[in-house]
Coordinates of C-alpha atoms and ligand atoms in Angstrom, one line a residue:
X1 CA -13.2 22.3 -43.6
X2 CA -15.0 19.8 -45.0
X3 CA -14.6 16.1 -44.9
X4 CA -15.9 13.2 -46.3
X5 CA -14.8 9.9 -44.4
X6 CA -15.9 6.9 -46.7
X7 CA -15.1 2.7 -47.0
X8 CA -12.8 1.7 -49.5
X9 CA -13.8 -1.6 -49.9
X10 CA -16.7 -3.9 -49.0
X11 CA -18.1 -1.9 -46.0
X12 CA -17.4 -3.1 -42.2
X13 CA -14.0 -0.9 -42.5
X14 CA -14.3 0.6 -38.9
X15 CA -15.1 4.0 -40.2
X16 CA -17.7 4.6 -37.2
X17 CA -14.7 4.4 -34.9
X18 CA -12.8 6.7 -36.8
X19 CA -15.6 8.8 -37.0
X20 CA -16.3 9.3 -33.3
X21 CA -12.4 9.9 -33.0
X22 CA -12.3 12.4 -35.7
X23 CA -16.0 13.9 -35.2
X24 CA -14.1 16.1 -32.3
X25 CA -12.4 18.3 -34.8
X26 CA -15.8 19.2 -36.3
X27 CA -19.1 21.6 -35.6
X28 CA -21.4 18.7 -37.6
X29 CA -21.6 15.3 -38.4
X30 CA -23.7 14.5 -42.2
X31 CA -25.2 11.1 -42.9
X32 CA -26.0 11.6 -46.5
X33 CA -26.7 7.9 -48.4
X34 CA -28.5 4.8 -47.4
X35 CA -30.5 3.5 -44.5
X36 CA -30.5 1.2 -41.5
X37 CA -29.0 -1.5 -43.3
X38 CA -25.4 -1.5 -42.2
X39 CA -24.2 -0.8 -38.7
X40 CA -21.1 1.6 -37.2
X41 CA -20.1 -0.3 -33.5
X42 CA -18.2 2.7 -31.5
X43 CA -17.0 2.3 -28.6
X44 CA -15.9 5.4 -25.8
X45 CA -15.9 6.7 -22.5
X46 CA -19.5 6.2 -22.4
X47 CA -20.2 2.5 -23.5
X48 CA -20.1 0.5 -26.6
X49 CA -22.8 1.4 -28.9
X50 CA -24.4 0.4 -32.7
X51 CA -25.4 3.1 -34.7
X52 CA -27.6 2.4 -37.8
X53 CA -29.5 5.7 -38.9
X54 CA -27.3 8.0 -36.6
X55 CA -23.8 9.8 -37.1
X56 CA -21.3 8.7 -35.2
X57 CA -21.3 12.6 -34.0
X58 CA -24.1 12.0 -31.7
X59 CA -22.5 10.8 -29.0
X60 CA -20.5 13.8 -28.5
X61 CA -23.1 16.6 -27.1
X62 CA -21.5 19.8 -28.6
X63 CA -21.8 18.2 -32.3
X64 CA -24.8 18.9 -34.7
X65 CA -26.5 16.2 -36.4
X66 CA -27.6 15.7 -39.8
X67 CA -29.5 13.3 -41.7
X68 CA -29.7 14.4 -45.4
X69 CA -31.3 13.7 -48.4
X70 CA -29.7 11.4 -49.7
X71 CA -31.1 9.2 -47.0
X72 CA -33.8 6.4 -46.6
X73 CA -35.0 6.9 -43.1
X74 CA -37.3 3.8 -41.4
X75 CA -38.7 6.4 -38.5
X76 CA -39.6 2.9 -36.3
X77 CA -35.9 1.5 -36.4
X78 CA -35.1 5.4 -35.7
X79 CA -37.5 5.2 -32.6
X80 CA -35.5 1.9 -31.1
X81 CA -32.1 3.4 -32.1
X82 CA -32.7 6.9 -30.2
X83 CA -34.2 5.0 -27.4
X84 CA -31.2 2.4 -26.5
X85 CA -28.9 5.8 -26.7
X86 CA -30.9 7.6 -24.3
X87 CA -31.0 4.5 -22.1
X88 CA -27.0 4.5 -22.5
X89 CA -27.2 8.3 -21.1
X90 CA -26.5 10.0 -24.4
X91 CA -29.1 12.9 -25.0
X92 CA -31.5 13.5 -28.2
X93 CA -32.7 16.9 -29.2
X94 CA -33.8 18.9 -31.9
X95 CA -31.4 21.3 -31.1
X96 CA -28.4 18.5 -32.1
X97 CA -30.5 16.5 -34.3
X98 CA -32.0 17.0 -37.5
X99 CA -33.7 14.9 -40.3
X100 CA -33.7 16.6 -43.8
X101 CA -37.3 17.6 -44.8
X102 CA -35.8 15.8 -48.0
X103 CA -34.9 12.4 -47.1
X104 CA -37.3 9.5 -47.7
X105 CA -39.2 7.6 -45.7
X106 CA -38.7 3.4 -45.8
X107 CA -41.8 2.5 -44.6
X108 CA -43.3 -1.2 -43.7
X109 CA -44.1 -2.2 -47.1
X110 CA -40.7 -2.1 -48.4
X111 CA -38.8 -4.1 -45.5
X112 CA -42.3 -6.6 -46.5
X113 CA -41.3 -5.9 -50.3
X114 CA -37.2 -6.5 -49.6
X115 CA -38.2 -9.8 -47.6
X116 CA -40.8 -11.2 -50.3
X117 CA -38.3 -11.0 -52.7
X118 CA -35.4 -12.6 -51.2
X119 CA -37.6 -15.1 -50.5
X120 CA -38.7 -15.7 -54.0
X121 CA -35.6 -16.0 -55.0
X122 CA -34.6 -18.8 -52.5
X123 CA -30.9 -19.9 -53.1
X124 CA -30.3 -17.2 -55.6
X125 CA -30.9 -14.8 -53.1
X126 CA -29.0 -11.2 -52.4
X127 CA -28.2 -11.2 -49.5
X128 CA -30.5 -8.5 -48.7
X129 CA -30.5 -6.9 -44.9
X130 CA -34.1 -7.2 -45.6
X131 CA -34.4 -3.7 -44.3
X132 CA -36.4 -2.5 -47.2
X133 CA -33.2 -0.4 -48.8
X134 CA -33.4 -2.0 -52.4
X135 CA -37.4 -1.2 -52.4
X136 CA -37.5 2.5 -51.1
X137 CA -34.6 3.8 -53.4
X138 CA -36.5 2.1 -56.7
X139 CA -39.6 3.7 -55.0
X140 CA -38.2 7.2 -54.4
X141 CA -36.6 7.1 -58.5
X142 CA -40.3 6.0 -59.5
X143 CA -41.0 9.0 -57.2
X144 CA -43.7 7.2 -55.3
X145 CA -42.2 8.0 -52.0
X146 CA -43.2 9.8 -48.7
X147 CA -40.5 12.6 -47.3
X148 CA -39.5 13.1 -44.2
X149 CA -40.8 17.1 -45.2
X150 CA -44.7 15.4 -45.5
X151 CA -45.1 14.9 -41.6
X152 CA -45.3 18.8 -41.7
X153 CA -48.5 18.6 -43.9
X154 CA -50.6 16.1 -41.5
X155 CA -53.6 17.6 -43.8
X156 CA -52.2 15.6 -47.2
X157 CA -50.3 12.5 -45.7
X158 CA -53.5 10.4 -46.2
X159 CA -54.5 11.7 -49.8
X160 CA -50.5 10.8 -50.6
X161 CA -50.6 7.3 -48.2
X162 CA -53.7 6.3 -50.4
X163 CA -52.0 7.1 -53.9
X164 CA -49.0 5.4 -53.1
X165 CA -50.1 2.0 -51.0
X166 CA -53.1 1.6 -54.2
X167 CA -50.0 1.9 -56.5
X168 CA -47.7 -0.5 -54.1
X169 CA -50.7 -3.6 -54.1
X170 CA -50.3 -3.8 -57.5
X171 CA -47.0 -5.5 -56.5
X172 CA -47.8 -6.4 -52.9
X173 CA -50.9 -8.5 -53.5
X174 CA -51.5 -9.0 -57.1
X175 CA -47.5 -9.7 -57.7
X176 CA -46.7 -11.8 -54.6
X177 CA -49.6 -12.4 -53.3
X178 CA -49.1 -11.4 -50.1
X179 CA -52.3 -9.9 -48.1
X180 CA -52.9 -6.1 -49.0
X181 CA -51.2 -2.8 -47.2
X182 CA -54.1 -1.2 -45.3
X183 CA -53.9 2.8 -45.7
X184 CA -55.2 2.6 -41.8
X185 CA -52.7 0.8 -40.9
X186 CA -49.8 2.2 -42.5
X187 CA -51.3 5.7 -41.3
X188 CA -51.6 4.6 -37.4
X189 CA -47.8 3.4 -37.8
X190 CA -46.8 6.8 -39.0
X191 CA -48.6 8.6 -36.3
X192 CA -46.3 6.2 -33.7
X193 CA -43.0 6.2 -35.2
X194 CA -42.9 9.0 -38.0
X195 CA -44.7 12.1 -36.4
X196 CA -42.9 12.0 -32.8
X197 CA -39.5 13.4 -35.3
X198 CA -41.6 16.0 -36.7
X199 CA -40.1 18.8 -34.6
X200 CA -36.4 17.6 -36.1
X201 CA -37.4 18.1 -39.6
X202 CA -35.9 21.1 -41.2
X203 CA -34.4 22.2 -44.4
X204 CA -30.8 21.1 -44.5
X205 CA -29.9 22.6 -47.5
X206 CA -30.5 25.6 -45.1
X207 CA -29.2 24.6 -41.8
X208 CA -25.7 23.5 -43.5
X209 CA -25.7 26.6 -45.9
X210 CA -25.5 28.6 -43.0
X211 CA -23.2 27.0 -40.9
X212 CA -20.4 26.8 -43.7
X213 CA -21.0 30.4 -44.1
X214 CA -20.6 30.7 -40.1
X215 CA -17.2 29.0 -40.8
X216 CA -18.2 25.4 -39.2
X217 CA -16.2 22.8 -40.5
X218 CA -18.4 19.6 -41.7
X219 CA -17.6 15.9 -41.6
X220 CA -19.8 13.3 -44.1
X221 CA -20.0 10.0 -42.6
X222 CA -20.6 7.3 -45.5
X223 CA -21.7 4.0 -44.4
X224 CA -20.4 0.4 -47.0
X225 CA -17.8 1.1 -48.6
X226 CA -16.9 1.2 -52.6
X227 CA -17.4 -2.1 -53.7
X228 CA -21.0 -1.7 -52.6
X229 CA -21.7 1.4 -54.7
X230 CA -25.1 1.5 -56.9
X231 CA -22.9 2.6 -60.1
X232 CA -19.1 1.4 -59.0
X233 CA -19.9 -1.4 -57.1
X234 CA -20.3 -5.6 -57.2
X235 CA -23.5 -4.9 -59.5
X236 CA -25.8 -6.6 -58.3
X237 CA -24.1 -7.3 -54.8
X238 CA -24.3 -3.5 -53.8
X239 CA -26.3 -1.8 -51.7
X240 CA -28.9 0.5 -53.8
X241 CA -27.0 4.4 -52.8
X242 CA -24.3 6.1 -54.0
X243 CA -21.3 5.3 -51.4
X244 CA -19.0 7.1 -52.9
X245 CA -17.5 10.3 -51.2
X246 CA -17.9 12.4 -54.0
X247 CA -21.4 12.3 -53.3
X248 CA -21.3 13.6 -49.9
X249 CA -22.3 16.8 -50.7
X250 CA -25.3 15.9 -53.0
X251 CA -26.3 13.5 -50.5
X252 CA -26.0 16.2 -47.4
X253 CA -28.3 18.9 -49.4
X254 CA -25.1 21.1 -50.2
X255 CA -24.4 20.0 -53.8
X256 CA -22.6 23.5 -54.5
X257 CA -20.3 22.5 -51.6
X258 CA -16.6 21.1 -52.8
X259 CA -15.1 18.9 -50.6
X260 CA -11.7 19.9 -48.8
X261 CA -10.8 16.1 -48.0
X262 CA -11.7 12.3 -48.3
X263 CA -10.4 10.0 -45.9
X264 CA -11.0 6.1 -46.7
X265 CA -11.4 3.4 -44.4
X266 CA -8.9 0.7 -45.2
X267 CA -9.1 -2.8 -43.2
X268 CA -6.1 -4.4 -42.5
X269 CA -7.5 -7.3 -43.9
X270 CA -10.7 -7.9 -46.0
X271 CA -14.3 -9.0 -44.9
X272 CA -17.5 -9.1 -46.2
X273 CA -21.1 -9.8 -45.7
X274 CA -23.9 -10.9 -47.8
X275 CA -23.3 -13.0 -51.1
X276 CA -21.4 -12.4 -54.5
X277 CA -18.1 -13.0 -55.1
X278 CA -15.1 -12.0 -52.9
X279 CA -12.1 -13.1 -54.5
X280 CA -9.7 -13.0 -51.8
X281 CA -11.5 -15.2 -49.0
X282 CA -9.8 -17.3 -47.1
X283 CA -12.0 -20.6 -45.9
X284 CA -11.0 -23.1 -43.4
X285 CA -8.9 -23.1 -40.6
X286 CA -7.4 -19.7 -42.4
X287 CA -10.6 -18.4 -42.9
X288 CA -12.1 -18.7 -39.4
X289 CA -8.9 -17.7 -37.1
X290 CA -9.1 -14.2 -38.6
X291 CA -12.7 -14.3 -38.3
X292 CA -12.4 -15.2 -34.5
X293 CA -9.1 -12.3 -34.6
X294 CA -11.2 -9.9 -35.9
X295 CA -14.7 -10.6 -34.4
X296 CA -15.9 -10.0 -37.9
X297 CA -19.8 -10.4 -37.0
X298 CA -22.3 -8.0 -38.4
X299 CA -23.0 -5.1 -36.6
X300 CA -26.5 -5.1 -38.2
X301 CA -27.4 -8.6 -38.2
X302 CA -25.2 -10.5 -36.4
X303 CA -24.2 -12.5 -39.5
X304 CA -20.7 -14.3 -39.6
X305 CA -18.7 -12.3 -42.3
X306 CA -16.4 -14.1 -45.0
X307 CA -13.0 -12.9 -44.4
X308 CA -10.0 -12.3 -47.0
X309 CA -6.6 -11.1 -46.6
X310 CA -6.3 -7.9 -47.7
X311 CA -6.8 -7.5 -51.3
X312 CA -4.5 -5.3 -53.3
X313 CA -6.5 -5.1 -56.9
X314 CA -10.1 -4.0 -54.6
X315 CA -8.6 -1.8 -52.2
X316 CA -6.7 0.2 -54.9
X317 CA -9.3 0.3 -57.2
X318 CA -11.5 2.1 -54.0
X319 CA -9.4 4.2 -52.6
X320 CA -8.9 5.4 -56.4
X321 CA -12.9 5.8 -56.7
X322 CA -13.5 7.3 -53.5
X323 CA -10.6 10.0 -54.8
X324 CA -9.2 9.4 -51.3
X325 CA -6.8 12.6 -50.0
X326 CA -5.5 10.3 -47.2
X327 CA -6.1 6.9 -45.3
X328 CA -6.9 5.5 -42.0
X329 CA -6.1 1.8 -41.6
X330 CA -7.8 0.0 -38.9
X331 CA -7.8 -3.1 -37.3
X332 CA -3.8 -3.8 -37.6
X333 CA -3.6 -5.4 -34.1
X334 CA -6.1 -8.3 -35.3
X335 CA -3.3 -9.4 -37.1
X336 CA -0.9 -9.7 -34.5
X337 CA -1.2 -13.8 -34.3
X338 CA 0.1 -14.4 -37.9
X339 CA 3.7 -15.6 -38.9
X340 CA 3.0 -14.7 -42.2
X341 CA 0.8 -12.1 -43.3
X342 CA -1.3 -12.7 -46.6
X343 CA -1.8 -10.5 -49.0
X344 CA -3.6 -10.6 -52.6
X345 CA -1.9 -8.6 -54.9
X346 CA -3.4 -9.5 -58.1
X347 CA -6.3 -11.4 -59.8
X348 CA -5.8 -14.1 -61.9
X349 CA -8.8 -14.3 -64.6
X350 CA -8.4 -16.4 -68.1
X351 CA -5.2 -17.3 -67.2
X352 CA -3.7 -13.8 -67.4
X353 CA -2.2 -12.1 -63.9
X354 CA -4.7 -8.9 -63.8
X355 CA -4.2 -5.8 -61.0
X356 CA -7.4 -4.1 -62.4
X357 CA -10.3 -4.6 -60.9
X358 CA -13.0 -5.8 -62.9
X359 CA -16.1 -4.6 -63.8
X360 CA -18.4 -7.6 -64.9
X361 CA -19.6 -9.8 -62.6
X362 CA -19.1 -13.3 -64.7
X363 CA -15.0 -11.8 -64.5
X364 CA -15.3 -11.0 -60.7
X365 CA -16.7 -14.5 -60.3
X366 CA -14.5 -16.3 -62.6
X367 CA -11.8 -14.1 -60.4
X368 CA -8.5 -16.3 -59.0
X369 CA -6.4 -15.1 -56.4
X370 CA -2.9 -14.2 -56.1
X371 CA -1.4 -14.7 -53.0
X372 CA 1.7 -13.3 -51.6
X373 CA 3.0 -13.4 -47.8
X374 CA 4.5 -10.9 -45.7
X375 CA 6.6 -11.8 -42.4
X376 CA 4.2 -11.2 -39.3
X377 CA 5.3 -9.4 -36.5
X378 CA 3.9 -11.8 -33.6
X379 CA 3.2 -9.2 -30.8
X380 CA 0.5 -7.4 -29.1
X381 CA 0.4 -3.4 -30.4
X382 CA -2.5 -2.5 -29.4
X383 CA -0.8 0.0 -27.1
X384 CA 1.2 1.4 -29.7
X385 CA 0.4 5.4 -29.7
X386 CA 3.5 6.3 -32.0
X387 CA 5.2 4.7 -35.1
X388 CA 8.3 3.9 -32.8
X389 CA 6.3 2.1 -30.9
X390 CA 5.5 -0.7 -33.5
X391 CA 7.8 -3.6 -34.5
X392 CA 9.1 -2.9 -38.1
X393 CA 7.5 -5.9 -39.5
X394 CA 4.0 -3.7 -39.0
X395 CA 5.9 -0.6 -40.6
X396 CA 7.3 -2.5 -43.0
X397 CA 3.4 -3.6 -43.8
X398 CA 1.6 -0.4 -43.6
X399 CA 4.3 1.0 -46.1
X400 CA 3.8 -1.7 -48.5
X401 CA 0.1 -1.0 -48.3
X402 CA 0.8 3.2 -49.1
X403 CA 2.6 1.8 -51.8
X404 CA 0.1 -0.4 -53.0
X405 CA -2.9 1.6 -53.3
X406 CA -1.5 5.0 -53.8
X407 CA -2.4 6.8 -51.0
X408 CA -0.9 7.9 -47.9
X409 CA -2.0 6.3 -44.7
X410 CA -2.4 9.0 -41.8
X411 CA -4.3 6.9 -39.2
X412 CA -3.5 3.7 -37.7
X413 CA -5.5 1.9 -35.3
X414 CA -4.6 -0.9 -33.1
X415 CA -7.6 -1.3 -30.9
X416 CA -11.7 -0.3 -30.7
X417 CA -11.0 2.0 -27.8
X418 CA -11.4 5.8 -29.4
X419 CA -7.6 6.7 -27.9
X420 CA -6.0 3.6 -29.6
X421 CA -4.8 4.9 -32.5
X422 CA -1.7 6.3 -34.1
X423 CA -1.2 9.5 -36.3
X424 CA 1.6 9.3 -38.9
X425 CA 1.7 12.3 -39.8
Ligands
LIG1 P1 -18.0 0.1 -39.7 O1 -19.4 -0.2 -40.2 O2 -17.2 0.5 -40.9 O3 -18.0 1.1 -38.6 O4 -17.4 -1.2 -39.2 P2 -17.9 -2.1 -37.9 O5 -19.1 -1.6 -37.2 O6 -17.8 -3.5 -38.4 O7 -16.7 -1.8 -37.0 C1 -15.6 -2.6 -36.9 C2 -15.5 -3.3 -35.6 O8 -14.2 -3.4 -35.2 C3 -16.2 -2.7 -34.4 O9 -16.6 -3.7 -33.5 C4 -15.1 -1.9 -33.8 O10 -15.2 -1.6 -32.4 C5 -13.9 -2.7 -34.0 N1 -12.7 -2.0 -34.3 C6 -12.5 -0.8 -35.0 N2 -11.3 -0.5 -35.1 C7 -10.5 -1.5 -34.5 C8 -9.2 -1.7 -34.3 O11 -8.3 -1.0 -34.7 N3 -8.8 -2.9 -33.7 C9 -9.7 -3.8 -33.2 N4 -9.3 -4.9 -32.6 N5 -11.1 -3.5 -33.4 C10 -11.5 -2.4 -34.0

């Protein structure tokens, strides 16, 4: 079997959480797009912890770990991120994690190069995690890029550091005028954080070519959601990979592979970080008791998030380009402390009622939206473990959500606890 488990919308869906629930049923866990510039929180038996470069899969010892091609790896955030899971008790190996000789390094010079920029451009700014992301995917399609598969040649790295950081000064110090990357430097900081993951490096392509043969089944775990894709997404308020779950398998280093399933991430309820236009927020008083609901704070940064009730036209439109099989929709007990539910069902743009979603940005941000409410249902159900259990006002809203996007929601969860969820069918 193999799974792909992808956001529909703006990223920040829960899908970590609903990847360490449904990593059980599976022999390995694939990371296969971006970098350390969004964060899964999951929380278990074993502590609450923030995953940015791992899959979710790792805190469960009997599952194999992948990091694929597709992937921009920073080895230093790596090197914190294993470190406050072994402090939590969870245990790092090669033997259950491995980095694809094939995925790219994001090295100093493009968090310096990510940060430069957004700095440059002031109040017209991206909203960049600053994490370098944006720089190392331009770098690896200009392919001026170091691979994870270089720390096994220690006798080339410094031929390739010097060809690339001459090439990156160009930009660096002649563009920004920002002091010059040393090759020295940049060479001791790979010998701290890069070469102590040598002994994970291995052909994936390999490793997951055999396992499918062995019969394992295979979960992808995307990180963002649709709206941030490269191609699909808010251009230019995406991230720089391809989120979308049809990738998975190009991304994981198995691009023959076909995928059995995709299972979106739906909200309850919209929220998004960063800038660009998000036409269902809800400001004020609205605005901020759903934030406060929803502790909708970025796992990554900390960053308050703009919240939204959940938006019809977007949601549809990525559950449609993820090709979503089935849904999970999280977060329904956040909003337990309504009286009236909100709901965008449809864009208003020119002064025509639209359900599409668009793809130019001067629409998106020219975007009204349409508003309709549904009655709340005014209880706790977070210990709802079965349909019954829920008061029909919460049926009632996750049918009309089915209905709305097309797609059949199998999962619904009604707390961050890994057990507090229900199964519809
Ligand atoms: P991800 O990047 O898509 O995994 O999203 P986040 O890291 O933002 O995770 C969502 C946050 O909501 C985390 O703090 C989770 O522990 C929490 N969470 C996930 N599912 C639920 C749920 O059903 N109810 C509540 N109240 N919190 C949840």
């Amino acid at each position: 079997m193999l799974t792909s488990i992808v956001g529909t919308n703006w990223g920040d869906e829960g899908k970590g959480r609903m990847v360490d629930l449904l990593s059980r049923d599976y022999d390995i866990v694939v990371r296969y797009q971006g970098g350390n510039n969004a964060g899964h929180t999951v929380v278990n038996d074993r502590g609450r912890f923030i995953l940015n470069l791992l899959p979710s899969g790792i805190l469960r010892p009997e599952t194999a770990n992948v990091l694929g091609p597709g992937m921009v790896v920073d080895p230093e955030h790596l090197t914190k991120e294993t470190a406050a899971l072994r402090e939590g008790g969870i245990d790092i190996t090669p033997a259950h994690l491995v980095l694809s000789s094939r995925a790219v390094l994001c090295m100093p010079y493009h968090r310096l190069l990510d940060q430069l920029e957004e700095d440059r451009l002031g109040d017209r700014k991206f909203g960049s995690t600053r994490r370098g992301i944006s720089p190392v995917y331009a770098d690896k399609y200009m392919k001026k890029t170091l691979r994870m598969g270089d720390l096994l040649h220690p006798e080339s790295l410094r031929e390739k550091v010097e060809g690339i950081v001459e090439w990156k000064n160009l930009t660096v110090e002649k563009g920004y005028g920002h002091s010059p990357v040393g090759v020295d430097e940049t060479m001791a900081w790979l010998e701290e954080y890069a070469m102590p993951f040598a002994p994970y490096v291995r052909d994936t392509t390999v490793f997951l070519r055999n396992a499918i043969n062995e019969g394992k089944s295979v979960l992808f775990e995307a990180q963002l959601g649709a709206l941030r894709d490269v191609d699909y997404g808010i251009v230019p308020y995406t991230s720089a990979s391809t989120t979308l779950a049809s990738y998975a398998p190009i991304g994981a280093g198995i691009p023959f592979a076909k995928l059995d399933q995709a299972i979106g991430i739906m909200k309850a309820y919209s929220s998004c970080v960063g800038e660009g236009p998000f036409t269902c927020e809800l400001f004020g008083e609205a605005g901020d008791a759903l934030r406060e609901a929803g502790g909708e704070y970025g796992a990554a940064t900390g960053r308050p998030r703009r919240v939204g009730g959940f938006d019809v036209v977007a949601s549809r439109y990525g559950v449609l380009m993820q090709g979503c099989t089935s849904l999970a929709l999280t977060k329904l007990d956040v909003l337990s402390y309504l009286e009236q539910i909100p709901v965008c069902v449809a864009y208003e743009l020119n002064g025509q009622r639209t359900e599409e979603f668009p793809s130019s940005i001067d629409d998106l941000n020219a975007a009204k939206p349409v508003y309709e409410y549904l009655p709340g249902f005014r209880c706790d159900i977070s210990g709802a473990r079965r349909l019954e259990d829920l008061p029909k006002a919460a049926v009632d809203y996750i049918r009309y959500l089915e209905k709305a996007v097309g797609c059949p929601i199998r999962y619904v969860s009604v707390g961050p606890e890994r057990e507090a969820y229900i199964q519809l069918f």
